Amino acid sequence: MTILSEVRPGAYFDSVILMQLQRSLADLPGVIDVGVVMATPANKELLAASGLAVESPAGSDDLLIVVKAKDKKMAGDALSQGVSLKNSDPIVLMLLFNNFLKRNGL
């Protein structure tokens, strides 16, 4: 089992987008657990409590993506996909948001 993380300084996304990204990554092959949060002290504590603690210089204004997977390759692949989705243009992010709404009957 491997845990990898990625920090994006100053990257802010609405919590709904972060939840959708987290759910998308959790569905990838070999992924055991995922955390996609703004790196506030409270969110870092939640990650630690769920077994996703990582040493990270991330601060409250930074995005933190943490992936726990069966092996390093699977964790790296998921993390790469998360960074790719996160860096997408606003249209892709809106599609993710719409997908979230549909999945939740909203």
N, CA and C atoms as an extended XYZ file, in Angstrom:
318
Properties=species:S:1:pos:R:3:atomname:S:1:resname:S:1:resid:I:1 pbc="F F F"
N         0.843       -1.175        0.000 N   MET     1
C         0.000        0.000        0.000 CA  MET     1
C         0.889        1.239        0.000 C   MET     1
N         0.481        2.248       -0.768 N   THR     2
C         1.259        3.475       -0.920 CA  THR     2
C         0.353        4.686       -0.754 C   THR     2
N         0.892        5.717       -0.098 N   ILE     3
C         0.194        6.995        0.008 CA  ILE     3
C         1.073        8.058       -0.637 C   ILE     3
N         0.509        8.766       -1.620 N   LEU     4
C         1.201        9.868       -2.284 CA  LEU     4
C         0.347       11.122       -2.179 C   LEU     4
N         1.007       12.276       -2.243 N   SER     5
C         0.251       13.528       -2.165 CA  SER     5
C         0.801       14.553       -3.140 C   SER     5
N        -0.025       15.539       -3.417 N   GLU     6
C         0.325       16.645       -4.303 CA  GLU     6
C        -0.212       17.920       -3.674 C   GLU     6
N         0.606       18.957       -3.649 N   VAL     7
C         0.192       20.259       -3.130 CA  VAL     7
C         0.175       21.254       -4.280 C   VAL     7
N        -0.891       22.034       -4.354 N   ARG     8
C        -0.985       23.112       -5.335 CA  ARG     8
C        -1.151       24.421       -4.570 C   ARG     8
N        -0.042       25.149       -4.383 N   PRO     9
C        -0.101       26.398       -3.621 CA  PRO     9
C        -1.071       27.407       -4.238 C   PRO     9
N        -1.896       27.974       -3.390 N   GLY    10
C        -2.795       29.034       -3.813 CA  GLY    10
C        -3.935       28.612       -4.716 C   GLY    10
N        -4.121       27.317       -4.918 N   ALA    11
C        -5.201       26.840       -5.785 CA  ALA    11
C        -6.467       26.674       -4.959 C   ALA    11
N        -7.494       27.416       -5.294 N   TYR    12
C        -8.758       27.317       -4.563 CA  TYR    12
C        -9.844       26.775       -5.480 C   TYR    12
N       -10.602       25.820       -4.960 N   PHE    13
C       -11.770       25.299       -5.649 CA  PHE    13
C       -12.897       25.160       -4.645 C   PHE    13
N       -14.108       25.356       -5.099 N   ASP    14
C       -15.285       25.185       -4.273 CA  ASP    14
C       -15.338       23.756       -3.736 C   ASP    14
N       -15.897       23.591       -2.542 N   SER    15
C       -15.934       22.272       -1.912 CA  SER    15
C       -16.698       21.251       -2.746 C   SER    15
N       -17.690       21.672       -3.499 N   VAL    16
C       -18.438       20.738       -4.345 CA  VAL    16
C       -17.531       20.167       -5.430 C   VAL    16
N       -16.715       20.994       -6.032 N   ILE    17
C       -15.765       20.533       -7.051 CA  ILE    17
C       -14.757       19.579       -6.421 C   ILE    17
N       -14.285       19.908       -5.226 N   LEU    18
C       -13.314       19.041       -4.554 CA  LEU    18
C       -13.926       17.682       -4.237 C   LEU    18
N       -15.185       17.664       -3.803 N   MET    19
C       -15.853       16.386       -3.515 CA  MET    19
C       -16.015       15.556       -4.782 C   MET    19
N       -16.350       16.207       -5.889 N   GLN    20
C       -16.502       15.488       -7.155 CA  GLN    20
C       -15.169       14.915       -7.616 C   GLN    20
N       -14.119       15.690       -7.504 N   LEU    21
C       -12.790       15.210       -7.872 CA  LEU    21
C       -12.400       14.031       -6.993 C   LEU    21
N       -12.667       14.139       -5.702 N   GLN    22
C       -12.354       13.048       -4.777 CA  GLN    22
C       -13.103       11.784       -5.166 C   GLN    22
N       -14.376       11.927       -5.479 N   ARG    23
C       -15.175       10.764       -5.864 CA  ARG    23
C       -14.662       10.145       -7.166 C   ARG    23
N       -14.306       10.980       -8.128 N   SER    24
C       -13.782       10.475       -9.403 CA  SER    24
C       -12.490        9.695       -9.196 C   SER    24
N       -11.611       10.209       -8.351 N   LEU    25
C       -10.346        9.519       -8.084 CA  LEU    25
C       -10.573        8.227       -7.312 C   LEU    25
N       -11.532        8.226       -6.399 N   ALA    26
C       -11.810        7.031       -5.600 CA  ALA    26
C       -12.293        5.870       -6.463 C   ALA    26
N       -12.861        6.168       -7.619 N   ASP    27
C       -13.372        5.128       -8.521 CA  ASP    27
C       -12.295        4.510       -9.410 C   ASP    27
N       -11.080        5.032       -9.361 N   LEU    28
C       -10.014        4.521      -10.225 CA  LEU    28
C        -9.485        3.179       -9.718 C   LEU    28
N        -8.980        2.334      -10.629 N   PRO    29
C        -8.459        1.019      -10.248 CA  PRO    29
C        -7.329        1.119       -9.224 C   PRO    29
N        -7.423        0.290       -8.190 N   GLY    30
C        -6.370        0.197       -7.187 CA  GLY    30
C        -6.407        1.246       -6.105 C   GLY    30
N        -7.288        2.227       -6.237 N   VAL    31
C        -7.362        3.292       -5.236 CA  VAL    31
C        -8.161        2.798       -4.035 C   VAL    31
N        -7.577        2.966       -2.862 N   ILE    32
C        -8.213        2.545       -1.615 CA  ILE    32
C        -8.943        3.706       -0.954 C   ILE    32
N        -8.307        4.863       -0.926 N   ASP    33
C        -8.907        6.043       -0.307 CA  ASP    33
C        -8.282        7.298       -0.905 C   ASP    33
N        -9.019        8.398       -0.837 N   VAL    34
C        -8.569        9.663       -1.414 CA  VAL    34
C        -9.032       10.807       -0.526 C   VAL    34
N        -8.199       11.835       -0.446 N   GLY    35
C        -8.596       13.085        0.187 CA  GLY    35
C        -8.241       14.232       -0.736 C   GLY    35
N        -9.202       15.098       -1.011 N   VAL    36
C        -8.972       16.286       -1.837 CA  VAL    36
C        -9.541       17.457       -1.053 C   VAL    36
N        -8.656       18.237       -0.442 N   VAL    37
C        -9.094       19.277        0.493 CA  VAL    37
C        -8.235       20.530        0.385 C   VAL    37
N        -8.798       21.626        0.842 N   MET    38
C        -7.983       22.793        1.129 CA  MET    38
C        -7.233       22.427        2.409 C   MET    38
N        -5.951       22.723        2.460 N   ALA    39
C        -5.084       22.201        3.527 CA  ALA    39
C        -5.163       23.022        4.816 C   ALA    39
N        -6.377       23.206        5.309 N   THR    40
C        -6.555       23.882        6.590 CA  THR    40
C        -6.135       22.929        7.703 C   THR    40
N        -5.820       23.436        8.884 N   PRO    41
C        -5.483       22.544        9.994 CA  PRO    41
C        -6.591       21.516       10.264 C   PRO    41
N        -7.846       21.946       10.212 N   ALA    42
C        -8.954       21.018       10.465 CA  ALA    42
C        -9.011       19.913        9.411 C   ALA    42
N        -8.822       20.267        8.144 N   ASN    43
C        -8.848       19.254        7.087 CA  ASN    43
C        -7.659       18.309        7.183 C   ASN    43
N        -6.499       18.820        7.579 N   LYS    44
C        -5.335       17.948        7.769 CA  LYS    44
C        -5.595       16.956        8.899 C   LYS    44
N        -6.288       17.400        9.953 N   GLU    45
C        -6.646       16.494       11.044 CA  GLU    45
C        -7.608       15.417       10.556 C   GLU    45
N        -8.570       15.799        9.718 N   LEU    46
C        -9.500       14.814        9.161 CA  LEU    46
C        -8.771       13.786        8.302 C   LEU    46
N        -7.825       14.242        7.503 N   LEU    47
C        -7.028       13.305        6.701 CA  LEU    47
C        -6.281       12.328        7.600 C   LEU    47
N        -5.653       12.850        8.646 N   ALA    48
C        -4.902       11.996        9.573 CA  ALA    48
C        -5.827       10.979       10.239 C   ALA    48
N        -7.004       11.420       10.653 N   ALA    49
C        -7.954       10.529       11.320 CA  ALA    49
C        -8.452        9.422       10.393 C   ALA    49
N        -8.442        9.676        9.092 N   SER    50
C        -8.905        8.663        8.138 CA  SER    50
C        -7.763        7.848        7.535 C   SER    50
N        -6.567        7.988        8.099 N   GLY    51
C        -5.433        7.195        7.629 CA  GLY    51
C        -4.727        7.768        6.421 C   GLY    51
N        -4.932        9.050        6.150 N   LEU    52
C        -4.304        9.687        4.994 CA  LEU    52
C        -3.332       10.789        5.405 C   LEU    52
N        -2.720       10.631        6.553 N   ALA    53
C        -1.776       11.643        7.035 CA  ALA    53
C        -0.526       11.652        6.163 C   ALA    53
N        -0.088       12.849        5.804 N   VAL    54
C         1.154       13.020        5.051 CA  VAL    54
C         1.898       14.222        5.613 C   VAL    54
N         3.216       14.171        5.509 N   GLU    55
C         4.023       15.340        5.861 CA  GLU    55
C         3.911       16.307        4.692 C   GLU    55
N         3.404       17.490        4.973 N   SER    56
C         3.193       18.436        3.884 CA  SER    56
C         3.348       19.865        4.375 C   SER    56
N         4.007       20.689        3.568 N   PRO    57
C         4.132       22.104        3.915 CA  PRO    57
C         2.879       22.907        3.545 C   PRO    57
N         1.854       22.235        3.037 N   ALA    58
C         0.654       22.924        2.566 CA  ALA    58
C         0.005       23.730        3.681 C   ALA    58
N        -0.455       24.920        3.306 N   GLY    59
C        -1.152       25.785        4.243 CA  GLY    59
C        -2.611       25.939        3.858 C   GLY    59
N        -3.326       26.712        4.623 N   SER    60
C        -4.775       26.862        4.460 CA  SER    60
C        -5.209       27.334        3.076 C   SER    60
N        -4.348       28.030        2.359 N   ASP    61
C        -4.690       28.524        1.021 CA  ASP    61
C        -4.247       27.587       -0.095 C   ASP    61
N        -3.800       26.396        0.265 N   ASP    62
C        -3.280       25.439       -0.712 CA  ASP    62
C        -4.221       24.247       -0.864 C   ASP    62
N        -4.229       23.678       -2.052 N   LEU    63
C        -4.990       22.468       -2.317 CA  LEU    63
C        -4.098       21.269       -2.036 C   LEU    63
N        -4.635       20.278       -1.341 N   LEU    64
C        -3.896       19.061       -1.007 CA  LEU    64
C        -4.680       17.858       -1.521 C   LEU    64
N        -4.033       17.070       -2.367 N   ILE    65
C        -4.623       15.836       -2.885 CA  ILE    65
C        -3.798       14.685       -2.330 C   ILE    65
N        -4.457       13.744       -1.649 N   VAL    66
C        -3.778       12.588       -1.064 CA  VAL    66
C        -4.456       11.326       -1.593 C   VAL    66
N        -3.649       10.384       -2.080 N   VAL    67
C        -4.169        9.135       -2.630 CA  VAL    67
C        -3.507        7.957       -1.934 C   VAL    67
N        -4.331        7.043       -1.437 N   LYS    68
C        -3.840        5.761       -0.910 CA  LYS    68
C        -4.272        4.692       -1.908 C   LYS    68
N        -3.299        3.924       -2.409 N   ALA    69
C        -3.600        2.906       -3.416 CA  ALA    69
C        -2.827        1.626       -3.119 C   ALA    69
N        -3.153        0.592       -3.876 N   LYS    70
C        -2.534       -0.717       -3.668 CA  LYS    70
C        -1.033       -0.697       -3.880 C   LYS    70
N        -0.565        0.124       -4.826 N   ASP    71
C         0.872        0.224       -5.058 CA  ASP    71
C         1.224        1.625       -5.545 C   ASP    71
N         2.525        1.875       -5.666 N   LYS    72
C         3.002        3.215       -6.012 CA  LYS    72
C         2.538        3.649       -7.401 C   LYS    72
N         2.526        2.734       -8.360 N   LYS    73
C         2.099        3.084       -9.719 CA  LYS    73
C         0.636        3.506       -9.737 C   LYS    73
N        -0.214        2.741       -9.077 N   MET    74
C        -1.642        3.075       -9.049 CA  MET    74
C        -1.882        4.404       -8.336 C   MET    74
N        -1.159        4.638       -7.253 N   ALA    75
C        -1.290        5.910       -6.532 CA  ALA    75
C        -0.822        7.062       -7.415 C   ALA    75
N         0.302        6.870       -8.089 N   GLY    76
C         0.829        7.904       -8.975 CA  GLY    76
C        -0.089        8.196      -10.144 C   GLY    76
N        -0.666        7.137      -10.723 N   ASP    77
C        -1.601        7.322      -11.835 CA  ASP    77
C        -2.826        8.118      -11.392 C   ASP    77
N        -3.368        7.774      -10.230 N   ALA    78
C        -4.540        8.487       -9.715 CA  ALA    78
C        -4.198        9.934       -9.405 C   ALA    78
N        -3.049       10.144       -8.801 N   LEU    79
C        -2.631       11.503       -8.462 CA  LEU    79
C        -2.437       12.334       -9.728 C   LEU    79
N        -1.843       11.742      -10.746 N   SER    80
C        -1.660       12.447      -12.022 CA  SER    80
C        -2.995       12.815      -12.646 C   SER    80
N        -3.941       11.901      -12.579 N   GLN    81
C        -5.261       12.190      -13.137 CA  GLN    81
C        -5.949       13.286      -12.330 C   GLN    81
N        -5.780       13.266      -11.019 N   GLY    82
C        -6.368       14.308      -10.176 CA  GLY    82
C        -5.806       15.669      -10.487 C   GLY    82
N        -4.512       15.749      -10.667 N   VAL    83
C        -3.877       17.023      -10.996 CA  VAL    83
C        -4.341       17.487      -12.365 C   VAL    83
N        -4.473       16.556      -13.307 N   SER    84
C        -4.939       16.895      -14.649 CA  SER    84
C        -6.366       17.438      -14.616 C   SER    84
N        -7.254       16.751      -13.894 N   LEU    85
C        -8.632       17.217      -13.794 CA  LEU    85
C        -8.700       18.566      -13.088 C   LEU    85
N        -7.904       18.717      -12.059 N   LYS    86
C        -7.921       19.943      -11.277 CA  LYS    86
C        -7.444       21.131      -12.104 C   LYS    86
N        -6.537       20.871      -13.023 N   ASN    87
C        -6.002       21.948      -13.850 CA  ASN    87
C        -6.845       22.222      -15.093 C   ASN    87
N        -7.962       21.528      -15.212 N   SER    88
C        -8.801       21.679      -16.390 CA  SER    88
C        -9.427       23.060      -16.457 C   SER    88
N        -9.889       23.382      -17.645 N   ASP    89
C       -10.523       24.685      -17.825 CA  ASP    89
C       -11.892       24.713      -17.143 C   ASP    89
N       -12.471       25.880      -16.985 N   PRO    90
C       -13.750       26.016      -16.276 CA  PRO    90
C       -14.885       25.196      -16.872 C   PRO    90
N       -14.874       24.952      -18.166 N   ILE    91
C       -15.942       24.157      -18.775 CA  ILE    91
C       -15.903       22.726      -18.252 C   ILE    91
N       -14.719       22.143      -18.164 N   VAL    92
C       -14.593       20.785      -17.638 CA  VAL    92
C       -15.026       20.756      -16.181 C   VAL    92
N       -14.628       21.758      -15.420 N   LEU    93
C       -15.032       21.810      -14.020 CA  LEU    93
C       -16.546       21.924      -13.894 C   LEU    93
N       -17.182       22.670      -14.778 N   MET    94
C       -18.640       22.775      -14.747 CA  MET    94
C       -19.281       21.429      -15.075 C   MET    94
N       -18.699       20.684      -16.006 N   LEU    95
C       -19.219       19.353      -16.314 CA  LEU    95
C       -19.104       18.434      -15.104 C   LEU    95
N       -17.984       18.511      -14.384 N   LEU    96
C       -17.840       17.730      -13.157 CA  LEU    96
C       -18.911       18.118      -12.146 C   LEU    96
N       -19.147       19.401      -12.018 N   PHE    97
C       -20.160       19.891      -11.088 CA  PHE    97
C       -21.543       19.384      -11.488 C   PHE    97
N       -21.879       19.452      -12.767 N   ASN    98
C       -23.175       18.959      -13.236 CA  ASN    98
C       -23.317       17.465      -12.992 C   ASN    98
N       -22.246       16.711      -13.175 N   ASN    99
C       -22.266       15.281      -12.904 CA  ASN    99
C       -22.544       15.028      -11.430 C   ASN    99
N       -21.923       15.808      -10.571 N   PHE   100
C       -22.161       15.694       -9.132 CA  PHE   100
C       -23.640       15.926       -8.819 C   PHE   100
N       -24.224       16.961       -9.406 N   LEU   101
C       -25.633       17.262       -9.161 CA  LEU   101
C       -26.527       16.112       -9.607 C   LEU   101
N       -26.254       15.552      -10.772 N   LYS   102
C       -27.060       14.441      -11.280 CA  LYS   102
C       -26.951       13.219      -10.383 C   LYS   102
N       -25.728       12.891       -9.947 N   ARG   103
C       -25.525       11.724       -9.084 CA  ARG   103
C       -26.263       11.861       -7.761 C   ARG   103
N       -26.452       13.083       -7.331 N   ASN   104
C       -27.082       13.320       -6.038 CA  ASN   104
C       -28.535       13.768       -6.167 C   ASN   104
N       -29.097       13.634       -7.354 N   GLY   105
C       -30.495       13.949       -7.575 CA  GLY   105
C       -30.848       15.406       -7.352 C   GLY   105
N       -29.903       16.285       -7.608 N   LEU   106
C       -30.141       17.718       -7.390 CA  LEU   106
C       -30.413       18.438       -8.695 C   LEU   106
